[in-house]
Tab-separated table of C-alpha atoms and ligand atoms in Angstrom:
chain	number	residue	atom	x	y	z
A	15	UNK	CA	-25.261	-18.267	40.120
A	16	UNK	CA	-25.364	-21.351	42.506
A	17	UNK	CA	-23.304	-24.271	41.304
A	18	UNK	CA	-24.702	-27.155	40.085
A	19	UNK	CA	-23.096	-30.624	39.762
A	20	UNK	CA	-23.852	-30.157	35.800
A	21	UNK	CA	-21.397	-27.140	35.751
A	22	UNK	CA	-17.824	-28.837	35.309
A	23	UNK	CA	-19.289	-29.452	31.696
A	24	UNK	CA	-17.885	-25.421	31.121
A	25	UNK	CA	-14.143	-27.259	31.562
A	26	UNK	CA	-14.617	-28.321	28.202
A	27	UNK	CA	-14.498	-25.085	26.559
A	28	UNK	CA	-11.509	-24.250	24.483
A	29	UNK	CA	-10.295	-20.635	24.563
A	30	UNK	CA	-9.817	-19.099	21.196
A	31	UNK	CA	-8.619	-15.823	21.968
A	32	UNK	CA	-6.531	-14.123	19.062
A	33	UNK	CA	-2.966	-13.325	19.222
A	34	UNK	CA	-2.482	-9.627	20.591
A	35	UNK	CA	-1.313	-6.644	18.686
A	36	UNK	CA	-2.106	-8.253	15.020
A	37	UNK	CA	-4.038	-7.611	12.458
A	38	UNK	CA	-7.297	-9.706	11.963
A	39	UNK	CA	-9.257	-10.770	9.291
A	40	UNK	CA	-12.443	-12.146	9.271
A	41	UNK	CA	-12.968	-13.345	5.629
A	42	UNK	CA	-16.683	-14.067	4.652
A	43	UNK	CA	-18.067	-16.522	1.471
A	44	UNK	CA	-21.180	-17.248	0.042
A	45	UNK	CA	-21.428	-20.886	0.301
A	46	UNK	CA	-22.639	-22.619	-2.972
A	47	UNK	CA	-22.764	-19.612	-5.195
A	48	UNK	CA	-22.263	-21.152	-8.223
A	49	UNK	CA	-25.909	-22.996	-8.026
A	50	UNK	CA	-27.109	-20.158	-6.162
A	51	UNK	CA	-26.160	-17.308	-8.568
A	52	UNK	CA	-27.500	-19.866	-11.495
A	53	UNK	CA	-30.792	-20.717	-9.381
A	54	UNK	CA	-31.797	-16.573	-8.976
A	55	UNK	CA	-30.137	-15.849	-12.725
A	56	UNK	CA	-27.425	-13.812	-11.861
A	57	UNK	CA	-25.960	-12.519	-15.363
A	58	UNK	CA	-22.403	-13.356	-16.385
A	59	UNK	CA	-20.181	-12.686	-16.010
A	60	UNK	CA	-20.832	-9.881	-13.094
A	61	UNK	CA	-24.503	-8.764	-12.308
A	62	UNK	CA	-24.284	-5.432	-10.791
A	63	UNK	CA	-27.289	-6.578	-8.484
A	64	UNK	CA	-25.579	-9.164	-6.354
A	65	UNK	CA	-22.463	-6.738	-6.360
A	66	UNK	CA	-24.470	-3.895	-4.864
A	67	UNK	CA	-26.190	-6.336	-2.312
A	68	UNK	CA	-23.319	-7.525	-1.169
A	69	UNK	CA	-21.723	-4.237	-0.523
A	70	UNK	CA	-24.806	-2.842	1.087
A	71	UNK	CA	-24.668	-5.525	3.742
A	72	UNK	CA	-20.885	-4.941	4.512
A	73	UNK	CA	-21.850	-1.164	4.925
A	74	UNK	CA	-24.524	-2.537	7.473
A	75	UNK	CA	-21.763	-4.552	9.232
A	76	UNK	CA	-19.036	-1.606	9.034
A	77	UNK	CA	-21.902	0.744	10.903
A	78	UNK	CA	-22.751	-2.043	13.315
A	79	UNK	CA	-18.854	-2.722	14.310
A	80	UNK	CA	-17.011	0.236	14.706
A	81	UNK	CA	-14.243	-1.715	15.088
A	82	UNK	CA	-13.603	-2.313	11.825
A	83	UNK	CA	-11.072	-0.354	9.690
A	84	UNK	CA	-12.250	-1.899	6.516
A	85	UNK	CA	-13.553	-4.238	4.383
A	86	UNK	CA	-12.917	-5.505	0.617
A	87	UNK	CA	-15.070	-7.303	-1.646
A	88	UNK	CA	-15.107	-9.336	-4.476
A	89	UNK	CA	-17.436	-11.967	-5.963
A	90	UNK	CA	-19.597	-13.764	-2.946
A	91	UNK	CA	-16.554	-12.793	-0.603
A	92	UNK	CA	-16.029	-10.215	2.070
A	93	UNK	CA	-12.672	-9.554	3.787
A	94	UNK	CA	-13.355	-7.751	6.706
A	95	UNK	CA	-10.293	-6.118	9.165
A	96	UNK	CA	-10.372	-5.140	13.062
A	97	UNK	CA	-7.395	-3.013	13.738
A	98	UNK	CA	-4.434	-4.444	16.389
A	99	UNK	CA	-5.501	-2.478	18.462
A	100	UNK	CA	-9.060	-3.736	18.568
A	101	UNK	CA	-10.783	-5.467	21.780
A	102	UNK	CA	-13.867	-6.632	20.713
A	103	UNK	CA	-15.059	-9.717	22.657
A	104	UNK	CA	-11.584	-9.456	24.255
A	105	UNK	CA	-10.468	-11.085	20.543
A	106	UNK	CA	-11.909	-14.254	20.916
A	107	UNK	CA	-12.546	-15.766	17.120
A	108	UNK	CA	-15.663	-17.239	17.618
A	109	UNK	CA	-17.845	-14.803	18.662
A	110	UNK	CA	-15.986	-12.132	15.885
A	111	UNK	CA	-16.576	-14.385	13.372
A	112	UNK	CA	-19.611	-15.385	13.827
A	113	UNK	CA	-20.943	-12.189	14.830
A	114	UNK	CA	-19.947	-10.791	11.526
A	115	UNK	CA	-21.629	-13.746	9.450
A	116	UNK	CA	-24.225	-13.635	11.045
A	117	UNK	CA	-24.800	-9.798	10.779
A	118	UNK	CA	-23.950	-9.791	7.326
A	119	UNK	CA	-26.403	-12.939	6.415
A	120	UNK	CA	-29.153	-10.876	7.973
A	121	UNK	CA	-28.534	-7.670	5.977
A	122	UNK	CA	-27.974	-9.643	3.117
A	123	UNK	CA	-31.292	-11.285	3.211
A	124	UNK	CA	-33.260	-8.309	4.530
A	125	UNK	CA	-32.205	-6.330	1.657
A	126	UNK	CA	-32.374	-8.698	-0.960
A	127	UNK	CA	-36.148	-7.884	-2.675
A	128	UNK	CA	-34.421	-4.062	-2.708
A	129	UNK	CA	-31.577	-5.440	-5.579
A	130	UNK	CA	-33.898	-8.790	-6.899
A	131	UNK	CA	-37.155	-6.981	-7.062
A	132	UNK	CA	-38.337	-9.651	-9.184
A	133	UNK	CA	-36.332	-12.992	-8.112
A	134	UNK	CA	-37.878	-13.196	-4.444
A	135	UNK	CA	-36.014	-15.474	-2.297
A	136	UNK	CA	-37.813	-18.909	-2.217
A	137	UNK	CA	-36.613	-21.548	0.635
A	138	UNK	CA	-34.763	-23.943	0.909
A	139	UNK	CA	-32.543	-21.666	-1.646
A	140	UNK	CA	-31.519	-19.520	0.912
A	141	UNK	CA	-27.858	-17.596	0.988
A	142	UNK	CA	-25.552	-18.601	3.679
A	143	UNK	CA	-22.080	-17.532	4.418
A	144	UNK	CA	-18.832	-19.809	6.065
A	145	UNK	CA	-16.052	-17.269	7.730
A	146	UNK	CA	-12.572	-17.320	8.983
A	147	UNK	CA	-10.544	-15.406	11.172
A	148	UNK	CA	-6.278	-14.739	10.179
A	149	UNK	CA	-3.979	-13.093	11.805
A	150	UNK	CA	-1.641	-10.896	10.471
A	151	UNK	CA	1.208	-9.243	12.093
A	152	UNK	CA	2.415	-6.428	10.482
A	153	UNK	CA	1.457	-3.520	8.238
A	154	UNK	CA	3.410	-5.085	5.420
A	155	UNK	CA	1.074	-7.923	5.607
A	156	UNK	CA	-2.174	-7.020	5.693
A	157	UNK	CA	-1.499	-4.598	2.866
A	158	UNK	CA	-0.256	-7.564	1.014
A	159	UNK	CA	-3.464	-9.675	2.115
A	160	UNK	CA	-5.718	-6.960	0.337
A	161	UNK	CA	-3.545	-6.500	-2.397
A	162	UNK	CA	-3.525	-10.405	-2.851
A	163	UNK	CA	-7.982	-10.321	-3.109
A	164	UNK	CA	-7.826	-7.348	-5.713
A	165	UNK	CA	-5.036	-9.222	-8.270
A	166	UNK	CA	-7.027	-12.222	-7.311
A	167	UNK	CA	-10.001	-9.919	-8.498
A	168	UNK	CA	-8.160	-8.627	-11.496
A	169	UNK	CA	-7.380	-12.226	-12.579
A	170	UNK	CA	-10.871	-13.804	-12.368
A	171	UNK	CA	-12.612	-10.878	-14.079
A	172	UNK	CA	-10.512	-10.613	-17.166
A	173	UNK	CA	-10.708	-14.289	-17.509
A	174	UNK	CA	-14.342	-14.425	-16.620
A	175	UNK	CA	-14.911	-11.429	-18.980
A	176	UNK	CA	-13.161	-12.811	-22.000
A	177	UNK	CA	-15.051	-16.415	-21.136
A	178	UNK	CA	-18.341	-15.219	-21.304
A	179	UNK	CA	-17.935	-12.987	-24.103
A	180	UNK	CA	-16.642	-15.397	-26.186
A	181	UNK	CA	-19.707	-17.970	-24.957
A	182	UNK	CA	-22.069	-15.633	-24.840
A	183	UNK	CA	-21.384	-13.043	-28.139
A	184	UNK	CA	-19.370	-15.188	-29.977
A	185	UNK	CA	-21.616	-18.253	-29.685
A	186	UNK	CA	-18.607	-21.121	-28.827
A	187	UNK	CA	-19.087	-23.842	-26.517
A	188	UNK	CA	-18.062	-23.757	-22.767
A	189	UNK	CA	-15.493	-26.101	-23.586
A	190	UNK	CA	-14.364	-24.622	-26.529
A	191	UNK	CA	-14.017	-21.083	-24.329
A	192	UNK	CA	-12.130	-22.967	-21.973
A	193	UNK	CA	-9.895	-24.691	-23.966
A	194	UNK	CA	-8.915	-22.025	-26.381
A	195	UNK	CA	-8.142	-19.936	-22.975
A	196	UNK	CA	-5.849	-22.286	-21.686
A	197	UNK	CA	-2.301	-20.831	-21.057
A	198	UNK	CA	-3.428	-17.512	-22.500
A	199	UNK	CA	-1.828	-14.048	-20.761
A	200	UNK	CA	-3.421	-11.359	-19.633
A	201	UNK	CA	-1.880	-9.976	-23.094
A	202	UNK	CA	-3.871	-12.084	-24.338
A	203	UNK	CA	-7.092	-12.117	-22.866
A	204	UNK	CA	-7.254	-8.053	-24.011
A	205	UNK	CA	-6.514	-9.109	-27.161
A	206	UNK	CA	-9.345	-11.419	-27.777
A	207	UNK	CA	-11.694	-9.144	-26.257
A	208	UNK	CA	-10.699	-6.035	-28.138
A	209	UNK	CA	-9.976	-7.794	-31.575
A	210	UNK	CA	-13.299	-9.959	-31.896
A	211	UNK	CA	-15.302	-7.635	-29.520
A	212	UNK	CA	-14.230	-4.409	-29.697
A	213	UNK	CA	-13.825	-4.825	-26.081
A	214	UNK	CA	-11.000	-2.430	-24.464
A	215	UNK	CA	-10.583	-4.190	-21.034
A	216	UNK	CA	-9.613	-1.003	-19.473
A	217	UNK	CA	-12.770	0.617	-20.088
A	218	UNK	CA	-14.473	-2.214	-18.089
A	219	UNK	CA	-16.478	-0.672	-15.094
A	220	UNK	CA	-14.578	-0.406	-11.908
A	221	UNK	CA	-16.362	-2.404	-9.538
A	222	UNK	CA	-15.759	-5.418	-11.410
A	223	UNK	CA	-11.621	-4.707	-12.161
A	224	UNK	CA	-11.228	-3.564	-9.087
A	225	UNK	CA	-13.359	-4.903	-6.292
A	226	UNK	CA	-15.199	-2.837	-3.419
A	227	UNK	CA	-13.570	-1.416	-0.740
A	228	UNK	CA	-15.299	-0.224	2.661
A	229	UNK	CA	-14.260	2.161	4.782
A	230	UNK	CA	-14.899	5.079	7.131
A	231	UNK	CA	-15.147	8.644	5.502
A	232	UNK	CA	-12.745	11.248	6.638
A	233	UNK	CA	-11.189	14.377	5.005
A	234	UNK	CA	-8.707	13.183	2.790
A	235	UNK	CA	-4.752	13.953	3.692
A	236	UNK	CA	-1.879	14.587	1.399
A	237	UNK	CA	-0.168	11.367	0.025
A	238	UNK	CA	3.247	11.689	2.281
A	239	UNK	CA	4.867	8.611	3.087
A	240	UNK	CA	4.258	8.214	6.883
A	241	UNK	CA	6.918	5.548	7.904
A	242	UNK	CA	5.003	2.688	10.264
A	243	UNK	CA	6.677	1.362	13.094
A	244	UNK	CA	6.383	-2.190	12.836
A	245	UNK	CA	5.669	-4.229	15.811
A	246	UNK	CA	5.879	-1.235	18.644
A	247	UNK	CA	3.208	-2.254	21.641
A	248	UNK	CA	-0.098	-0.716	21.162
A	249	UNK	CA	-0.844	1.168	24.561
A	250	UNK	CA	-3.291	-0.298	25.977
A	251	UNK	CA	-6.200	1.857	25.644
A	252	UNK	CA	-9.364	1.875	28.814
A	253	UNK	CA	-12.479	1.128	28.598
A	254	UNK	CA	-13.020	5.001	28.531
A	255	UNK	CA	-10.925	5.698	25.276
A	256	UNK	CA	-12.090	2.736	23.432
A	257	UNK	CA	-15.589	3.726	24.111
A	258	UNK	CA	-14.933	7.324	22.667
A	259	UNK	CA	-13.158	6.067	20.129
A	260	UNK	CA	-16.282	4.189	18.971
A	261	UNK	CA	-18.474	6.965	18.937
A	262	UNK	CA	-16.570	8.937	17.337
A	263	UNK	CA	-15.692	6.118	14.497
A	264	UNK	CA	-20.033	6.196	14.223
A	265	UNK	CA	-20.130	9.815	13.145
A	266	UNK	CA	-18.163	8.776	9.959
A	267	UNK	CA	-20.073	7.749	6.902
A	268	UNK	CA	-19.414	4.437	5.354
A	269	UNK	CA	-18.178	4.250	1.960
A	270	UNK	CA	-18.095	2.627	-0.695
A	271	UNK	CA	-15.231	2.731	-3.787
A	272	UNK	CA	-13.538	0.470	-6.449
A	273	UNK	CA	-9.986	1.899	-6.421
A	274	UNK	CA	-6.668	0.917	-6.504
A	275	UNK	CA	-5.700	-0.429	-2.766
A	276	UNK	CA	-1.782	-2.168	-4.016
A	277	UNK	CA	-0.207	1.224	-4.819
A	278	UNK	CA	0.591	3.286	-1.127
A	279	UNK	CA	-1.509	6.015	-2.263
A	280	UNK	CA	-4.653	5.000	-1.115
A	281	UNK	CA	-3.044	4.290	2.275
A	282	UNK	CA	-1.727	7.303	2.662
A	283	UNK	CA	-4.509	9.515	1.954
A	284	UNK	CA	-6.375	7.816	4.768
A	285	UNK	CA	-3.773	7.110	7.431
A	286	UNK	CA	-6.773	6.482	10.088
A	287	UNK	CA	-6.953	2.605	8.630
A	288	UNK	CA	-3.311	2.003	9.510
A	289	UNK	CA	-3.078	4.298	12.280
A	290	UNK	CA	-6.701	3.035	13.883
A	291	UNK	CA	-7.253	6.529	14.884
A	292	UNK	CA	-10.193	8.803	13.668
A	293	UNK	CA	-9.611	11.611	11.258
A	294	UNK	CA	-11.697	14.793	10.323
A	295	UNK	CA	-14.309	14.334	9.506
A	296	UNK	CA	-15.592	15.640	6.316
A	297	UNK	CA	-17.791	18.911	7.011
A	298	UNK	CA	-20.719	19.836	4.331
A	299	UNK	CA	-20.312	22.918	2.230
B	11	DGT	P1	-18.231	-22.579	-1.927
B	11	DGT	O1	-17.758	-21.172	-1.690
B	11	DGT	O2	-17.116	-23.558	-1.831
B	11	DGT	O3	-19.414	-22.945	-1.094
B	11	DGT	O4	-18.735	-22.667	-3.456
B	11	DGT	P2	-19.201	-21.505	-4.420
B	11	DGT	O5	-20.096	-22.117	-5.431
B	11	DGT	O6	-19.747	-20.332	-3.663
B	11	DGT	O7	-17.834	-21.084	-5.150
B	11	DGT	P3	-16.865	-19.830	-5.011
B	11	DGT	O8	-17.094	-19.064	-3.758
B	11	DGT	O9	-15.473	-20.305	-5.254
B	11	DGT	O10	-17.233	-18.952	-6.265
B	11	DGT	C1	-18.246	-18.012	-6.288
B	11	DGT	C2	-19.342	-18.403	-7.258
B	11	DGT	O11	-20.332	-17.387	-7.234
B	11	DGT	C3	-18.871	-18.547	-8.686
B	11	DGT	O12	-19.303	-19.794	-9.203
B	11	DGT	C4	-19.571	-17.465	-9.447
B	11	DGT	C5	-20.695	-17.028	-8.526
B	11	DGT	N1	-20.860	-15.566	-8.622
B	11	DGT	C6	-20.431	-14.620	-7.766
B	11	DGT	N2	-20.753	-13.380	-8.217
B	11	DGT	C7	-21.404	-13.569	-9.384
B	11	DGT	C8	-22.015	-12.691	-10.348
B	11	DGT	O13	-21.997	-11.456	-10.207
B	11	DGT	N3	-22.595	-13.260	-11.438
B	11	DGT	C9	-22.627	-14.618	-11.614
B	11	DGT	N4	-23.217	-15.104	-12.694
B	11	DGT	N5	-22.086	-15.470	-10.731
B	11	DGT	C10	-21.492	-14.955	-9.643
B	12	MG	MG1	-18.563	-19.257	-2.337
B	13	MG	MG1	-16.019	-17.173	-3.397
């Protein structure tokens, strides 16, 4: 490209390149989905429709990036997680983040008469995300970081739970709810909703206690401890390898399940998330 006298302009630039050899999050949110859930009458306290969209367009976004290890949802939020070892856009935070806002805004919209089949979308009320990238530099910590969404999750949805049913079945005031739920337990958040409800918390569907969790499908492996070593440099992988490693990554299915992710167990049945390399994957009978 011949120079032009307009070209110093490109000085201005920042880089934005991610630290190496970390963990990175990209975490998505609906922006203004309080009016926006009220506007398209989503029902309280969870409606299984905007749950399902939202997990459909992260399984659209896993499939796109094969980069990603996986992603965890809850509410109008998305965590989504590129491996250390991951050199997408050489790990520049721009173009990850807003690649994966953008891809997931499209989804989100394009599927959107499959889940509202009756609420059509009707501008200016159009859903739009903001993201963030964080890094995180060990094992220990982005375990924590999804551990730290799902009690988030946990938290909101008993309180949300109890809140509406006492608004919505037992006919009090929003303030009243509120009030009367003010320095309350989880203790005792069950017991409202079991005693006045005959609500047993635990029986609750999963996808609301639990969150969703994305991930690549692979035959599961025995739960053994597998010791990490913390902070040991990645190799460097070529161009080569990371290209194979992407196709095979496309072959798995994307999943999606509302399990426990704090205990190890779940991490050590798939040790491909921590590890960043592809298991088996799972052959039909
Ligand atoms: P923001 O993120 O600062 O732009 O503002 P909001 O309004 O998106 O607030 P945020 O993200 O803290 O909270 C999510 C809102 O989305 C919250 O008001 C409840 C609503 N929401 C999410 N999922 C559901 C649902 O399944 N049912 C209902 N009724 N509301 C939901
Ligand atoms: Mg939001
Ligand atoms: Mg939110």
């Amino acid at each position: 490209m011949a120079n032009s006298k307009y070209e110093y302009v490109k000085a201005f630039e920042q880089p934005d390149i991610l630290l190496p050899n970390t963990w990175i999050v990209v975490r998505i949110d609906g922006r203004g989905f309080h009016k926006l859930s009220d506007r398209y009458c989503f029902k309280k306290p969870n409606d299984r429709r905007a749950l399902d969209l939202m997990n459909a367009a992260a399984v659209e976004v896993l499939k796109d990036l094969p980069e990603l290890a996986i992603a965890y949802g809850v509410s109008d939020e998305y965590s989504f997680v590129f491996h250390p070892s991951c050199e997408l856009f050489e790990r520049r935070s721009a173009k990850l983040v807003t690649t994966i806002v953008s891809t997931f805004t499209a989804h989100y919209i394009f599927l959107w008469g499959q889940y509202f089949q009756d609420t059509p979308l009707q501008s200016p009320y159009l859903p739009s995300f903001d993201g963030r990238a964080v890094m995180y530099p060990s094992t220990r910590n982005i375990r924590d970081y999804m551990s730290w969404r799902q009690v988030d999750c946990h938290i909101n949805n008993l309180y949300n739970t109890t809140f509406w049913m006492m608004v919505l079945r037992g006919g009090m005031s929003n303030t009243d709810a509120e009030q009367e739920l003010k320095g309350t337990v989880s203790a005792d958040k069950n017991e409202i909703l079991f005693k006045r409800f005959g609500i047993n918390y635990n029986n609750e569907e999963e996808i609301y206690k639990k969150g969703s969790i994305v991930s690549r499908q692979y035959q599961l492996e025995e739960a053994n401890p597998s010791p990490v070593e913390e902070g040991a440099p990645q190799e460097k992988t070529s161009k080569t390898q990371q290209e194979k490693a992407r196709k095979l990554r496309r072959k798995a299915p994307v999943v999606v399940e509302h399990v426990d992710i704090i205990k190890d167990e779940f991490w050590e049945k798939r040790p491909w998330i921590i590890s960043g390399k592809p298991g088996k994957l799972v052959v039909e009978a």
